[in-house]
PDB file of C-alpha atoms and ligand atoms in Angstrom:
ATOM      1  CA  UNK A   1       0.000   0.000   0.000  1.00  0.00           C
ATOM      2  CA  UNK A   2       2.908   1.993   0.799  1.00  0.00           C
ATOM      3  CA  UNK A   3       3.684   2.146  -2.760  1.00  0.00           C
ATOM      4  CA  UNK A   4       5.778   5.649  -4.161  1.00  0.00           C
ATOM      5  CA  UNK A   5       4.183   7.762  -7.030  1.00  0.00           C
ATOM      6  CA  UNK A   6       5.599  10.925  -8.130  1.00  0.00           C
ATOM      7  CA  UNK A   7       1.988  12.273  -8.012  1.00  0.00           C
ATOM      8  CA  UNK A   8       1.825  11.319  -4.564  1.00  0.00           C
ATOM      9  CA  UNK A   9       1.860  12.702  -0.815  1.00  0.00           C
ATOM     10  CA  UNK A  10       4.243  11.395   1.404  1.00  0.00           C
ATOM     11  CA  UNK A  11       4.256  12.343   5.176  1.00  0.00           C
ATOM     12  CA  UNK A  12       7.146  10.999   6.840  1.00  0.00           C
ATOM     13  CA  UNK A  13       7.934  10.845  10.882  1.00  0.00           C
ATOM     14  CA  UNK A  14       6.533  14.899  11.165  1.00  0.00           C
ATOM     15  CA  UNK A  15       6.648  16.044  14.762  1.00  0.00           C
ATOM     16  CA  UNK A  16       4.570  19.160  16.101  1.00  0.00           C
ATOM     17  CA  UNK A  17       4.615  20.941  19.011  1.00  0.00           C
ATOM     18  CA  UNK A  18       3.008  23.744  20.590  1.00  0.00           C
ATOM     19  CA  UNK A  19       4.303  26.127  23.402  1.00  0.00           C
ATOM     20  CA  UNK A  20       1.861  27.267  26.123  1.00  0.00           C
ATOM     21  CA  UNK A  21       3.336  29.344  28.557  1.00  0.00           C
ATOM     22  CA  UNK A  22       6.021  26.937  30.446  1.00  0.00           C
ATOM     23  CA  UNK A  23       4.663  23.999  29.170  1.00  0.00           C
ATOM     24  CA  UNK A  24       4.627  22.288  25.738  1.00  0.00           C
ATOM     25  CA  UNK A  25       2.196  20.137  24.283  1.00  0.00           C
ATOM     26  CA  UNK A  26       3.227  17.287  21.973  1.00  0.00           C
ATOM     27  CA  UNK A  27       0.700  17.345  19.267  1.00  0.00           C
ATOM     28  CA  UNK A  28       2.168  15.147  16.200  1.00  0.00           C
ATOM     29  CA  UNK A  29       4.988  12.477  17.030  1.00  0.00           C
ATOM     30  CA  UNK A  30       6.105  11.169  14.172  1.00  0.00           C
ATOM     31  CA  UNK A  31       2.978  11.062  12.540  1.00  0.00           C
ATOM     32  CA  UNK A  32       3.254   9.342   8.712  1.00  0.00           C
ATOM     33  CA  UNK A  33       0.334   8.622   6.345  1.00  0.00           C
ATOM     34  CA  UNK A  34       0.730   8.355   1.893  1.00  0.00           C
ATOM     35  CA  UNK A  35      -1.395   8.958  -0.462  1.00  0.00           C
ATOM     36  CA  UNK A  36      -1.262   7.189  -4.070  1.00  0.00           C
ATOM     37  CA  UNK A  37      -2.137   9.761  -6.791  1.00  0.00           C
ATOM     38  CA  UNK A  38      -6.001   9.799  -7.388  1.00  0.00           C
ATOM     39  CA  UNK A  39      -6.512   8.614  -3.775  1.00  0.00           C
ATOM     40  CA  UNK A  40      -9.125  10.160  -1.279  1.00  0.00           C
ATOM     41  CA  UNK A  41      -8.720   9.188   2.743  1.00  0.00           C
ATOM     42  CA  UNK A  42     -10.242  10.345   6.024  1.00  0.00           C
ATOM     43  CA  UNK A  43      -8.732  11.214   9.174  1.00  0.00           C
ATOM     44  CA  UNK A  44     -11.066  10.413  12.229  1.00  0.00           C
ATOM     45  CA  UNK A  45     -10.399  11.413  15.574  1.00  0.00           C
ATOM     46  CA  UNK A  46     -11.097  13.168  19.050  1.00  0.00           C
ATOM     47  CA  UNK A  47     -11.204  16.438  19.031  1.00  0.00           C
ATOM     48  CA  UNK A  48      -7.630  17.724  20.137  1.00  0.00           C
ATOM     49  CA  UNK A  49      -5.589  14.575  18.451  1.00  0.00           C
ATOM     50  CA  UNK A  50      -4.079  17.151  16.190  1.00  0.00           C
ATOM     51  CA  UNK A  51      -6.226  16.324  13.289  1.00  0.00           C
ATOM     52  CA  UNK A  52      -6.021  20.286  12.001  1.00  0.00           C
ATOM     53  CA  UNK A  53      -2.801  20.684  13.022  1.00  0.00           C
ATOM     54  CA  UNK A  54      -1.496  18.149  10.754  1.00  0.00           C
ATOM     55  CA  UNK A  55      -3.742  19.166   7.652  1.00  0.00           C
ATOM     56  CA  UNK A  56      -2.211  22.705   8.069  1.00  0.00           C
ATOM     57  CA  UNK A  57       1.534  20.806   8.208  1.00  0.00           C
ATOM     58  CA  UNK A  58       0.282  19.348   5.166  1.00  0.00           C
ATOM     59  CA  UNK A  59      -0.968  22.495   3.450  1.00  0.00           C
ATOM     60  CA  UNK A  60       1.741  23.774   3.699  1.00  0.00           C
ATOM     61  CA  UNK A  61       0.004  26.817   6.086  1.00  0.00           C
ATOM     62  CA  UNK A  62       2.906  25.878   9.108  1.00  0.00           C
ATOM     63  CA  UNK A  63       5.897  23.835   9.610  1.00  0.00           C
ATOM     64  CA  UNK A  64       7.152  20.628  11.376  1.00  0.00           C
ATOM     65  CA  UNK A  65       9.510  20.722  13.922  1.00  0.00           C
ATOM     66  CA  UNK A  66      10.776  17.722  12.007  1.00  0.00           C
ATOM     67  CA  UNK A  67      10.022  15.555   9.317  1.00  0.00           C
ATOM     68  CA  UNK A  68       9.533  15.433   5.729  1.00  0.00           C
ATOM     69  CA  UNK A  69       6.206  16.585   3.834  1.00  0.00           C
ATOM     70  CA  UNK A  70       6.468  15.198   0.015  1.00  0.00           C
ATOM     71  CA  UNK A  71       3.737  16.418  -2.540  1.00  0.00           C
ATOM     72  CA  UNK A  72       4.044  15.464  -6.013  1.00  0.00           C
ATOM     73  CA  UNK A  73       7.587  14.517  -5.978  1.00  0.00           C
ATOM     74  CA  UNK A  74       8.527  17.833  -4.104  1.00  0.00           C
ATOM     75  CA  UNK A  75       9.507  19.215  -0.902  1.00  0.00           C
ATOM     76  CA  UNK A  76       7.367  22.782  -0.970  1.00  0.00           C
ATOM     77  CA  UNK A  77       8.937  23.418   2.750  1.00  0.00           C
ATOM     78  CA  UNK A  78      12.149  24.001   1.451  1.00  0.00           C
ATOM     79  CA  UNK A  79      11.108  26.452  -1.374  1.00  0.00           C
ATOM     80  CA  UNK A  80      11.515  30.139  -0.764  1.00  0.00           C
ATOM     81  CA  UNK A  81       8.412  32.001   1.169  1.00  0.00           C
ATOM     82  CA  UNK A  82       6.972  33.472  -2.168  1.00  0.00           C
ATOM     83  CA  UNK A  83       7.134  29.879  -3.786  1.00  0.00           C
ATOM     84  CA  UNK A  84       5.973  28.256  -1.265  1.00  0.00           C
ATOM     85  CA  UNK A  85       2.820  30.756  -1.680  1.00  0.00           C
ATOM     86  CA  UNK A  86       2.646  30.094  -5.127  1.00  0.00           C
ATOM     87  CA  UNK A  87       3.523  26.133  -5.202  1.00  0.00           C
ATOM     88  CA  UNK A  88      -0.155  25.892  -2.420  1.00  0.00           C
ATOM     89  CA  UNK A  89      -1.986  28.371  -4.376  1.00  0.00           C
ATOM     90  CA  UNK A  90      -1.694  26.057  -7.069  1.00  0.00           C
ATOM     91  CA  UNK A  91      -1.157  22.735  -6.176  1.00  0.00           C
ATOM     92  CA  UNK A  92      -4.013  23.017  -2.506  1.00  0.00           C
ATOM     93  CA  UNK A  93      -7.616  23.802  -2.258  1.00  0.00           C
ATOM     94  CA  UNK A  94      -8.841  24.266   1.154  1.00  0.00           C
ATOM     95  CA  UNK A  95     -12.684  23.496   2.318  1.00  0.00           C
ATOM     96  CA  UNK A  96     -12.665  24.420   6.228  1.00  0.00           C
ATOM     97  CA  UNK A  97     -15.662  23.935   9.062  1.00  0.00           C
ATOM     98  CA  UNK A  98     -16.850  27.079   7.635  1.00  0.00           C
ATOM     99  CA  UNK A  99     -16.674  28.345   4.073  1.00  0.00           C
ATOM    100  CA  UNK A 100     -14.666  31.591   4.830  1.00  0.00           C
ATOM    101  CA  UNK A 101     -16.718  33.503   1.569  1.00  0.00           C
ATOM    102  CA  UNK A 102     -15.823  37.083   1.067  1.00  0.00           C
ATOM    103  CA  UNK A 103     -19.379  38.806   2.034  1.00  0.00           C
ATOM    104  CA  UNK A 104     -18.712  41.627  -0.282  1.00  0.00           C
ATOM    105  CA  UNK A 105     -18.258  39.382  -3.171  1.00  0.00           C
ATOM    106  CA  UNK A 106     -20.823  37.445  -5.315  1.00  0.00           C
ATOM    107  CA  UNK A 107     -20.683  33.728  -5.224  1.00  0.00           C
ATOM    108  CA  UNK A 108     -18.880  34.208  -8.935  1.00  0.00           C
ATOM    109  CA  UNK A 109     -16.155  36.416  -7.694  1.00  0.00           C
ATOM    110  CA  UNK A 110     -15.306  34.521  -4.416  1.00  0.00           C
ATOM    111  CA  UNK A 111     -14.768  30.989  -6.375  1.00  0.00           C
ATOM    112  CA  UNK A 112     -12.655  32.698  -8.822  1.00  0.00           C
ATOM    113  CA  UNK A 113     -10.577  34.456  -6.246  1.00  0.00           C
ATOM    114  CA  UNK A 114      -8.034  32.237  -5.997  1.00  0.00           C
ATOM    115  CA  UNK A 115      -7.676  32.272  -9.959  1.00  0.00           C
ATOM    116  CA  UNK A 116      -6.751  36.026  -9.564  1.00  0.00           C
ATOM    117  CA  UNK A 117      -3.538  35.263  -7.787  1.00  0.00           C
ATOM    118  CA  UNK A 118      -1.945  34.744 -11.312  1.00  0.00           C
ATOM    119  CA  UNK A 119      -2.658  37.712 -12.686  1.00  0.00           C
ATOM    120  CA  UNK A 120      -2.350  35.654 -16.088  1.00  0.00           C
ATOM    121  CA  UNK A 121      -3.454  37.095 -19.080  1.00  0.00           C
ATOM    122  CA  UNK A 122      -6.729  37.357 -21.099  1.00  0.00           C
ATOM    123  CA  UNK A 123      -6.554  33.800 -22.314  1.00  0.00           C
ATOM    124  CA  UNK A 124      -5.838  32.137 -18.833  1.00  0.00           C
ATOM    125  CA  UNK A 125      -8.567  34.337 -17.216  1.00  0.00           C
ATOM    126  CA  UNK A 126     -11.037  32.691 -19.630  1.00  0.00           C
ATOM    127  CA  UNK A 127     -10.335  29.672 -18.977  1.00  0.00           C
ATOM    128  CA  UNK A 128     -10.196  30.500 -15.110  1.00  0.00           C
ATOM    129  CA  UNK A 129     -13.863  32.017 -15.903  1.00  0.00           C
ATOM    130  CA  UNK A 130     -14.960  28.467 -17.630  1.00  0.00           C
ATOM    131  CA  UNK A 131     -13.441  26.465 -14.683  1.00  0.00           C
ATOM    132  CA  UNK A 132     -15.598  28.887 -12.439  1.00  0.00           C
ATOM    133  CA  UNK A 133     -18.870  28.246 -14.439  1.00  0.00           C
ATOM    134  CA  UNK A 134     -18.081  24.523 -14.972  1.00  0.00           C
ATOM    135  CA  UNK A 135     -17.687  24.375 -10.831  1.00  0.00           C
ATOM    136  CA  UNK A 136     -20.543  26.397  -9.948  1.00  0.00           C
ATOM    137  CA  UNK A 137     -22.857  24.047 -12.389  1.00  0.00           C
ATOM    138  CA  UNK A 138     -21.216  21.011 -10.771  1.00  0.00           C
ATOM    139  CA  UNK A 139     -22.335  22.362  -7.503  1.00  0.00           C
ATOM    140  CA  UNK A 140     -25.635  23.153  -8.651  1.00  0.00           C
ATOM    141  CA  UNK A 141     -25.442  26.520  -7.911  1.00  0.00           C
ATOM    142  CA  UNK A 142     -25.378  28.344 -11.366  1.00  0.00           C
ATOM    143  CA  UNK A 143     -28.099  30.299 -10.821  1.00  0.00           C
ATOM    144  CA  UNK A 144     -26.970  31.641  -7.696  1.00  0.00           C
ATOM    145  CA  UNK A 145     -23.516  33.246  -9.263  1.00  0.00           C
ATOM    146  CA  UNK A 146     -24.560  36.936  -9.095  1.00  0.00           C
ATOM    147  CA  UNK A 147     -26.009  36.187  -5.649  1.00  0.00           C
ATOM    148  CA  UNK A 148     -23.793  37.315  -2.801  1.00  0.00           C
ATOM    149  CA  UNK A 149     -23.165  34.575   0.321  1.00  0.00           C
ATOM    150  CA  UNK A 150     -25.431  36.420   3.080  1.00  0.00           C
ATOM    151  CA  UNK A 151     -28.443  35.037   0.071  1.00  0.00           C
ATOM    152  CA  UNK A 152     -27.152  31.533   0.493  1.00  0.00           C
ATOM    153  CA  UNK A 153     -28.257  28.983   3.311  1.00  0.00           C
ATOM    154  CA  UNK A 154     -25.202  27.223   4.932  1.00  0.00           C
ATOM    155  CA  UNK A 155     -25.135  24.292   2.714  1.00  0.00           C
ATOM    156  CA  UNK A 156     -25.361  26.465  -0.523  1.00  0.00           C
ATOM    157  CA  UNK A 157     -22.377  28.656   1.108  1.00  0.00           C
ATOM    158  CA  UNK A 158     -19.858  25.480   1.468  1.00  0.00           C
ATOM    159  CA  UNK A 159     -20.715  24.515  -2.159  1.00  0.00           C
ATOM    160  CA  UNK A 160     -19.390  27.563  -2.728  1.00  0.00           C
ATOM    161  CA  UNK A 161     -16.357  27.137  -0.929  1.00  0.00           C
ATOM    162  CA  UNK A 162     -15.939  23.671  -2.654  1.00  0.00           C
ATOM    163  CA  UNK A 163     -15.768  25.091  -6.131  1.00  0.00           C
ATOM    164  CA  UNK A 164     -13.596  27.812  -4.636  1.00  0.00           C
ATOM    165  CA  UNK A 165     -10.925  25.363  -3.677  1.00  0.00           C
ATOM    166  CA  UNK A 166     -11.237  23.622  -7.056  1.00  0.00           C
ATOM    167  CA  UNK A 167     -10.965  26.318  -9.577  1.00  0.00           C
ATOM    168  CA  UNK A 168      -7.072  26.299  -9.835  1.00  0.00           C
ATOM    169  CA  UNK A 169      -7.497  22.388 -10.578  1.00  0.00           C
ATOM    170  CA  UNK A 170      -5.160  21.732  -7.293  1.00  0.00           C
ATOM    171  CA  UNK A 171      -3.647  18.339  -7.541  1.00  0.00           C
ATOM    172  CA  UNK A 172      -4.448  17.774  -3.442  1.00  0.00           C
ATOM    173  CA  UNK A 173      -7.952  18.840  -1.708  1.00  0.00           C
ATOM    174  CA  UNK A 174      -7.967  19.628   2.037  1.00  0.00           C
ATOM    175  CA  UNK A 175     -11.182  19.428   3.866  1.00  0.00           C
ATOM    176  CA  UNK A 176     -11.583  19.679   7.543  1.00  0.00           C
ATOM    177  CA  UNK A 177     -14.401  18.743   8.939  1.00  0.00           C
ATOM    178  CA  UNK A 178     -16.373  20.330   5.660  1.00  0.00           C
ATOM    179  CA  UNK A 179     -19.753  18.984   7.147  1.00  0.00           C
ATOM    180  CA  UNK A 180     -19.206  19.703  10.891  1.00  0.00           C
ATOM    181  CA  UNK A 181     -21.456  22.820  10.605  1.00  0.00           C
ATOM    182  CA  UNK A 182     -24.410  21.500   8.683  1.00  0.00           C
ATOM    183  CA  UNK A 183     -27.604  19.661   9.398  1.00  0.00           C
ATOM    184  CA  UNK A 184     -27.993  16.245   8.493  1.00  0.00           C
ATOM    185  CA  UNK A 185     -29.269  16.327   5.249  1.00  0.00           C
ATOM    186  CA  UNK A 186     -27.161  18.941   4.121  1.00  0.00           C
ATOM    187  CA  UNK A 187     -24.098  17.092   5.355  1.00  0.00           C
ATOM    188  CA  UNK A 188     -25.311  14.530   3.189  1.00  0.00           C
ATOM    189  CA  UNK A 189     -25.507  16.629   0.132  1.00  0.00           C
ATOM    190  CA  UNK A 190     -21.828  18.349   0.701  1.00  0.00           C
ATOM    191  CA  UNK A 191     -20.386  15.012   1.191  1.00  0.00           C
ATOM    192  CA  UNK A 192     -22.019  13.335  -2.092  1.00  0.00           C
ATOM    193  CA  UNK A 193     -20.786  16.352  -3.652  1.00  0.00           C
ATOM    194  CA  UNK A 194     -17.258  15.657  -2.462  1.00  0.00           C
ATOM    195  CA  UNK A 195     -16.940  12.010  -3.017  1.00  0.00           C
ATOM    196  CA  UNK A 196     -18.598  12.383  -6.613  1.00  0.00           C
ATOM    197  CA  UNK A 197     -15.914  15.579  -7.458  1.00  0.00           C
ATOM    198  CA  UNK A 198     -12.819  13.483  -6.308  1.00  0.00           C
ATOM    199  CA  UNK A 199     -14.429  10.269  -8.169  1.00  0.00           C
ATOM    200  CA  UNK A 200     -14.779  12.938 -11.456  1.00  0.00           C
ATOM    201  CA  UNK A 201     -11.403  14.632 -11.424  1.00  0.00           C
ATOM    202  CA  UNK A 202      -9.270  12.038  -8.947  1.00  0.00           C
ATOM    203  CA  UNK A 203      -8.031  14.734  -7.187  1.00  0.00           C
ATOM    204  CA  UNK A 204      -6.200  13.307  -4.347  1.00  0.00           C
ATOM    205  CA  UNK A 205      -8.480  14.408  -1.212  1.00  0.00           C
ATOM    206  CA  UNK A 206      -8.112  14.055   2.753  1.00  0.00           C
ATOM    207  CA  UNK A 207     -11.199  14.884   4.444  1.00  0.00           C
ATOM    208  CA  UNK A 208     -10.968  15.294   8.333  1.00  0.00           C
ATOM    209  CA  UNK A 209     -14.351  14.171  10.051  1.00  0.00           C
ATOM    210  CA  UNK A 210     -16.233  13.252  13.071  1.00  0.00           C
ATOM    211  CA  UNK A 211     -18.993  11.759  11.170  1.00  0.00           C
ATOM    212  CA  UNK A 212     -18.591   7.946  10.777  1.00  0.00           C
ATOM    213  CA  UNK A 213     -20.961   8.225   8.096  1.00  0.00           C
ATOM    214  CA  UNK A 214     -19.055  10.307   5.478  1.00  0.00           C
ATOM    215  CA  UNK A 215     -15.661   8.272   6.707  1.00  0.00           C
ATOM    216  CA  UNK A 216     -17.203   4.974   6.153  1.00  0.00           C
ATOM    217  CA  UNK A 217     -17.376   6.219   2.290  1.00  0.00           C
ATOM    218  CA  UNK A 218     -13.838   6.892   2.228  1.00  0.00           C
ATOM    219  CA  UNK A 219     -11.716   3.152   0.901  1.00  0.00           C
ATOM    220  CA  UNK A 220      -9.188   4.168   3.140  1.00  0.00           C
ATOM    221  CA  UNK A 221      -9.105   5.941   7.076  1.00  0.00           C
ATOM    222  CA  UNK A 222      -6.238   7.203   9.425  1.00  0.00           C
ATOM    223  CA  UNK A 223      -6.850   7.577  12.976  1.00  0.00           C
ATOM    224  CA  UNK A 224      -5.232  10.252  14.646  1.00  0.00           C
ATOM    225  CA  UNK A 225      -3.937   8.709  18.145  1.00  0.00           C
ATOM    226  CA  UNK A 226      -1.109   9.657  20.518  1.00  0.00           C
ATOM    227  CA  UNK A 227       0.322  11.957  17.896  1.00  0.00           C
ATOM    228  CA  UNK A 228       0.563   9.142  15.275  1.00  0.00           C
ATOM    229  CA  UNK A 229      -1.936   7.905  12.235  1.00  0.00           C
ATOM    230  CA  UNK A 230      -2.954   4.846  12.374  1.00  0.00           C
ATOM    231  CA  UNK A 231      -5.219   3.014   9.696  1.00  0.00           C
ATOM    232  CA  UNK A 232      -8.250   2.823  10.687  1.00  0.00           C
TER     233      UNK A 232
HETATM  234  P1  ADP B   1      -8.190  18.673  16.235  1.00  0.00           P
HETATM  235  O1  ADP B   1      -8.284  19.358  14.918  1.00  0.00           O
HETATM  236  O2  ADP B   1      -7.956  17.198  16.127  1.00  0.00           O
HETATM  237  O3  ADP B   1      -9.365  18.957  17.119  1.00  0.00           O
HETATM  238  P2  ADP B   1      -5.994  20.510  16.698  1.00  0.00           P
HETATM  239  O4  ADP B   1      -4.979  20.137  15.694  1.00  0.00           O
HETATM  240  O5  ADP B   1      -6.809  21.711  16.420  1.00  0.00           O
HETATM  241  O6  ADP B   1      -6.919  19.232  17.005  1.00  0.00           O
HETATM  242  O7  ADP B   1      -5.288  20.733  18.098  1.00  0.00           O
HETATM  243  C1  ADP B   1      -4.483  19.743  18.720  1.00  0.00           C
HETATM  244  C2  ADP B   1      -3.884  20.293  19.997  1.00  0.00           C
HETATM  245  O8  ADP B   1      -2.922  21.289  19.667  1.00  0.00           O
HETATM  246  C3  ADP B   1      -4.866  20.940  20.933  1.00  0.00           C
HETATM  247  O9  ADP B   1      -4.499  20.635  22.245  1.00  0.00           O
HETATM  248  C4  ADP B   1      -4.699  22.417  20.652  1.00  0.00           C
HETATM  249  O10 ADP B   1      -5.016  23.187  21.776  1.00  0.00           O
HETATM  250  C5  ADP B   1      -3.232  22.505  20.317  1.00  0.00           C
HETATM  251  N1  ADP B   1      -2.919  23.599  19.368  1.00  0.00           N
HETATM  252  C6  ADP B   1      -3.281  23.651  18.069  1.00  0.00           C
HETATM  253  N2  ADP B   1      -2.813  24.775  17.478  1.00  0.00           N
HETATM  254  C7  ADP B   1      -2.162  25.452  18.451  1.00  0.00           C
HETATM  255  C8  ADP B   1      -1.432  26.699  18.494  1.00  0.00           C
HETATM  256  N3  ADP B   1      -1.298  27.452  17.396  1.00  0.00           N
HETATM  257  N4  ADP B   1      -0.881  27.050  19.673  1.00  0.00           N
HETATM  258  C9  ADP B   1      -0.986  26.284  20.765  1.00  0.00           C
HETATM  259  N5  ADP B   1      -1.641  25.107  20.797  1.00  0.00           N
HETATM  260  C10 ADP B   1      -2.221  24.696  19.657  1.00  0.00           C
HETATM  261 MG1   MG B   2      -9.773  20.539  14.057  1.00  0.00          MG
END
């Protein structure tokens, strides 16, 4: 299972810790888990294992005290601070708890923001502009593009925020816990929406979760105990 592919994710022995005043608190201890290229996961447990922590080591958003964090053949960590930015603006999409939509923005303008990073030119903003139509119709929200977030209910908002995270085609998807603040049935709907994306574009996907439902769907699970991933 362990098997290497250059399109892969590969985290080896990473360590984490966090300083609180006098004391410290060991978070990840040589925590490992690989993805194959294509593959989708989930990462189940208790709150405070260190479940976000390690999805932010992984996106690239902090660093390990030690160990190595391969994506794609490549060690982002060690690229300069504006590469790094570029490298996860292109390579990461993010879906958090909440959808973190720009209020001011229409539903339109806040999936294509992270197209605007490359300032490309007119061609490449087309296409960005198809991507962002192509994502909004996958997540049945077409009709809603002019409509700004405060219009949308909560499940509506985090389709949003799952087209936002695709439109730069990233070749890994972060979500943590992407249903946690939704009802049942809405849960439901984001999560069929997730599994059927990453079974459309095999995007490789980790998806952080307390529901056993959505993890059961997953081929593959990680538990997060004592600092360490463990298959679950
Ligand atoms: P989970 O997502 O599994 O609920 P977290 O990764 O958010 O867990 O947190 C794991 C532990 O690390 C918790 O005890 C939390 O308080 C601590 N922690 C996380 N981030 C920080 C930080 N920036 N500073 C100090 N402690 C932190
Ligand atoms: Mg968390």
């Amino acid at each position: 299972m362990n098997q290497q592919t250059s399109g892969g994710l590969s985290v080896r022995r990473v360590s984490k810790s966090f300083r609180l005043g006098s004391t410290t608190v060991e978070v990840l201890k040589s925590a490992s888990l690989e993805l194959a290229d294509g593959e989708a996961v989930a990462i189940v447990g208790p709150s405070g294992s260190g479940k976000s922590t390690l999805l932010h080591l992984i996106g690239t958003l902090d660093r390990p005290d030690s160990g190595t964090i391969e994506i794609d053949g490549r060690q982002p960590l060690s690229l300069p601070e504006a590469e790094l930015a570029r490298f996860r603006n292109r390579t990461i999409g993010f879906v958090f708890q909440d959808h973190h939509l720009l209020p001011q923005y229409s539903v339109m303008e806040n999936v294509l923001l992270p197209a605007l990073a490359f300032r490309g030119d007119r061609r490449q903003r087309a296409a960005a502009g198809q991507r962002a139509e192509e994502l909004l119709e996958a997540v049945m929200l077409a009709h809603r593009r002019q409509h700004r977030p405060a219009e949308l209910s909560g499940g509506e908002r985090q389709r949003v925020a799952v087209a936002r995270a695709l439109v730069n085609r990233p070749s890994l998807l972060l979500c943590d816990e992407p249903t946690g603040s939704l009802d049942g049935d809405t849960a439901k709907a984001v999560s069929d929406l997730l599994i059927e994306l990453h079974g459309r574009d095999r995007t490789k996907m980790i998806v952080v979760t307390h529901s056993t439902e959505l993890a059961a769907r997953f081929a593959r699970r990680y538990r997060l105990t004592d600092g360490r991933c463990v298959a679950a």
